[in-house]
Amino acid sequence: FYYWSAAALPERLGFALLRNRVIVRVMSIAMAKTRDPALRRWIHNQHDRYFSAFSDRRVVLEAFRASVGSDVSEFAARIPQRTLLIAADKDDITPVEAQYRLRALFPDARLYV
């Protein structure tokens, strides 16, 4: 709804929603899993600097749709190159068990958690 709203609103309001510093910080806090204060500061700094660095809000919506509408598992069997998969053990989106299932779909893949 967030990305759809930003695309549906008039351009100025849509950009304001997507670039809202409070929303970016809440997202950053929710995603950062480390308890290391220095690493958390770095993560928040990166989100503050780059999360809103886009020129077209339509592209942001398309990227979001692509990120939730498909994944590499649809293409894994057709990727013959040796592949290194890197997963996080505290990932809220994809559990580690799913990453092991994904690894099995590739002809030649290793998984590092």
mmCIF file of C-alpha atoms in Angstrom:
data_model
loop_
_atom_site.group_PDB
_atom_site.id
_atom_site.type_symbol
_atom_site.label_atom_id
_atom_site.label_comp_id
_atom_site.label_asym_id
_atom_site.label_seq_id
_atom_site.Cartn_x
_atom_site.Cartn_y
_atom_site.Cartn_z
ATOM 1 C CA PHE A 1 0.000 0.000 0.000
ATOM 2 C CA TYR A 2 2.901 2.354 0.796
ATOM 3 C CA TYR A 3 4.453 2.107 -2.691
ATOM 4 C CA TRP A 4 1.076 2.062 -4.442
ATOM 5 C CA SER A 5 -0.012 5.185 -2.521
ATOM 6 C CA ALA A 6 3.201 6.982 -3.422
ATOM 7 C CA ALA A 7 2.643 6.192 -7.106
ATOM 8 C CA ALA A 8 -1.063 7.142 -7.025
ATOM 9 C CA LEU A 9 -0.648 10.467 -5.234
ATOM 10 C CA PRO A 10 0.148 13.653 -7.129
ATOM 11 C CA GLU A 11 3.857 13.722 -7.942
ATOM 12 C CA ARG A 12 4.966 16.128 -5.219
ATOM 13 C CA LEU A 13 3.071 14.265 -2.463
ATOM 14 C CA GLY A 14 4.215 10.876 -3.781
ATOM 15 C CA PHE A 15 7.853 11.919 -3.662
ATOM 16 C CA ALA A 16 7.341 13.376 -0.179
ATOM 17 C CA LEU A 17 5.921 10.061 1.064
ATOM 18 C CA LEU A 18 8.713 7.949 -0.442
ATOM 19 C CA ARG A 19 11.427 10.275 0.833
ATOM 20 C CA ASN A 20 9.958 10.802 4.291
ATOM 21 C CA ARG A 21 12.892 10.587 6.731
ATOM 22 C CA VAL A 22 10.720 9.208 9.555
ATOM 23 C CA ILE A 23 9.429 6.363 7.377
ATOM 24 C CA VAL A 24 12.949 5.622 6.123
ATOM 25 C CA ARG A 25 14.262 5.503 9.706
ATOM 26 C CA VAL A 26 11.432 3.237 10.925
ATOM 27 C CA MET A 27 12.167 0.875 8.017
ATOM 28 C CA SER A 28 15.868 0.975 8.816
ATOM 29 C CA ILE A 29 15.292 0.207 12.497
ATOM 30 C CA ALA A 30 12.959 -2.659 11.612
ATOM 31 C CA MET A 31 15.429 -4.212 9.170
ATOM 32 C CA ALA A 32 18.692 -3.853 11.107
ATOM 33 C CA LYS A 33 19.198 -6.939 13.263
ATOM 34 C CA THR A 34 22.628 -6.272 14.710
ATOM 35 C CA ARG A 35 23.028 -4.968 18.247
ATOM 36 C CA ASP A 36 26.423 -3.451 17.429
ATOM 37 C CA PRO A 37 25.878 0.335 17.793
ATOM 38 C CA ALA A 38 28.559 1.266 15.265
ATOM 39 C CA LEU A 39 27.163 -1.090 12.641
ATOM 40 C CA ARG A 40 23.601 0.137 13.306
ATOM 41 C CA ARG A 41 24.770 3.750 12.795
ATOM 42 C CA TRP A 42 26.406 2.767 9.511
ATOM 43 C CA ILE A 43 23.261 0.927 8.328
ATOM 44 C CA HIS A 44 21.038 3.897 9.212
ATOM 45 C CA ASN A 45 23.452 6.266 7.477
ATOM 46 C CA GLN A 46 23.345 4.167 4.310
ATOM 47 C CA HIS A 47 19.549 4.072 4.351
ATOM 48 C CA ASP A 48 19.394 7.827 4.998
ATOM 49 C CA ARG A 49 21.756 8.511 2.105
ATOM 50 C CA TYR A 50 20.560 6.051 -0.519
ATOM 51 C CA PHE A 51 17.053 4.708 0.200
ATOM 52 C CA SER A 52 15.430 7.797 -1.303
ATOM 53 C CA ALA A 53 17.935 8.225 -4.133
ATOM 54 C CA PHE A 54 15.673 7.545 -7.094
ATOM 55 C CA SER A 55 14.461 9.769 -9.898
ATOM 56 C CA ASP A 56 11.148 8.151 -10.790
ATOM 57 C CA ARG A 57 8.568 6.910 -8.290
ATOM 58 C CA ARG A 58 6.993 4.681 -10.961
ATOM 59 C CA VAL A 59 10.270 2.750 -11.082
ATOM 60 C CA VAL A 60 10.174 2.395 -7.281
ATOM 61 C CA LEU A 61 6.713 0.814 -7.509
ATOM 62 C CA GLU A 62 7.820 -1.482 -10.353
ATOM 63 C CA ALA A 63 10.883 -2.554 -8.361
ATOM 64 C CA PHE A 64 8.733 -3.330 -5.337
ATOM 65 C CA ARG A 65 6.289 -5.357 -7.456
ATOM 66 C CA ALA A 66 9.190 -7.275 -8.970
ATOM 67 C CA SER A 67 10.693 -7.948 -5.555
ATOM 68 C CA VAL A 68 7.502 -9.533 -4.221
ATOM 69 C CA GLY A 69 6.181 -10.981 -7.474
ATOM 70 C CA SER A 70 8.981 -13.330 -8.428
ATOM 71 C CA ASP A 71 12.305 -14.640 -7.242
ATOM 72 C CA VAL A 72 15.383 -16.395 -8.517
ATOM 73 C CA SER A 73 13.893 -19.844 -7.872
ATOM 74 C CA GLU A 74 11.991 -19.447 -11.162
ATOM 75 C CA PHE A 75 15.285 -19.247 -13.061
ATOM 76 C CA ALA A 76 17.763 -21.139 -10.878
ATOM 77 C CA ALA A 77 17.754 -24.372 -12.864
ATOM 78 C CA ARG A 78 18.720 -22.434 -16.014
ATOM 79 C CA ILE A 79 21.734 -20.717 -14.425
ATOM 80 C CA PRO A 80 24.686 -22.987 -15.223
ATOM 81 C CA GLN A 81 27.359 -20.758 -13.704
ATOM 82 C CA ARG A 82 28.772 -21.634 -10.314
ATOM 83 C CA THR A 83 26.719 -19.566 -7.871
ATOM 84 C CA LEU A 84 27.369 -18.388 -4.331
ATOM 85 C CA LEU A 85 24.236 -17.695 -2.303
ATOM 86 C CA ILE A 86 24.567 -15.595 0.837
ATOM 87 C CA ALA A 87 21.759 -15.699 3.406
ATOM 88 C CA ALA A 88 21.130 -14.136 6.802
ATOM 89 C CA ASP A 89 20.064 -16.376 9.641
ATOM 90 C CA LYS A 90 17.782 -13.599 10.985
ATOM 91 C CA ASP A 91 16.193 -12.651 7.659
ATOM 92 C CA ASP A 92 12.532 -11.700 8.170
ATOM 93 C CA ILE A 93 11.662 -12.271 4.530
ATOM 94 C CA THR A 94 13.206 -15.625 3.644
ATOM 95 C CA PRO A 95 13.915 -18.268 6.292
ATOM 96 C CA VAL A 96 17.179 -20.198 6.095
ATOM 97 C CA GLU A 97 15.314 -23.438 5.313
ATOM 98 C CA ALA A 98 13.997 -21.816 2.117
ATOM 99 C CA GLN A 99 17.535 -20.786 1.209
ATOM 100 C CA TYR A 100 18.659 -24.418 1.420
ATOM 101 C CA ARG A 101 15.765 -25.412 -0.863
ATOM 102 C CA LEU A 102 16.819 -22.660 -3.271
ATOM 103 C CA ARG A 103 20.409 -23.906 -3.313
ATOM 104 C CA ALA A 104 19.173 -27.317 -4.464
ATOM 105 C CA LEU A 105 17.516 -25.748 -7.525
ATOM 106 C CA PHE A 106 20.824 -24.520 -8.967
ATOM 107 C CA PRO A 107 23.013 -26.924 -10.935
ATOM 108 C CA ASP A 108 26.109 -25.690 -9.051
ATOM 109 C CA ALA A 109 25.554 -23.525 -5.984
ATOM 110 C CA ARG A 110 26.970 -23.054 -2.505
ATOM 111 C CA LEU A 111 25.154 -21.375 0.353
ATOM 112 C CA TYR A 112 26.876 -19.310 2.997
ATOM 113 C CA VAL A 113 24.741 -18.388 6.037
#
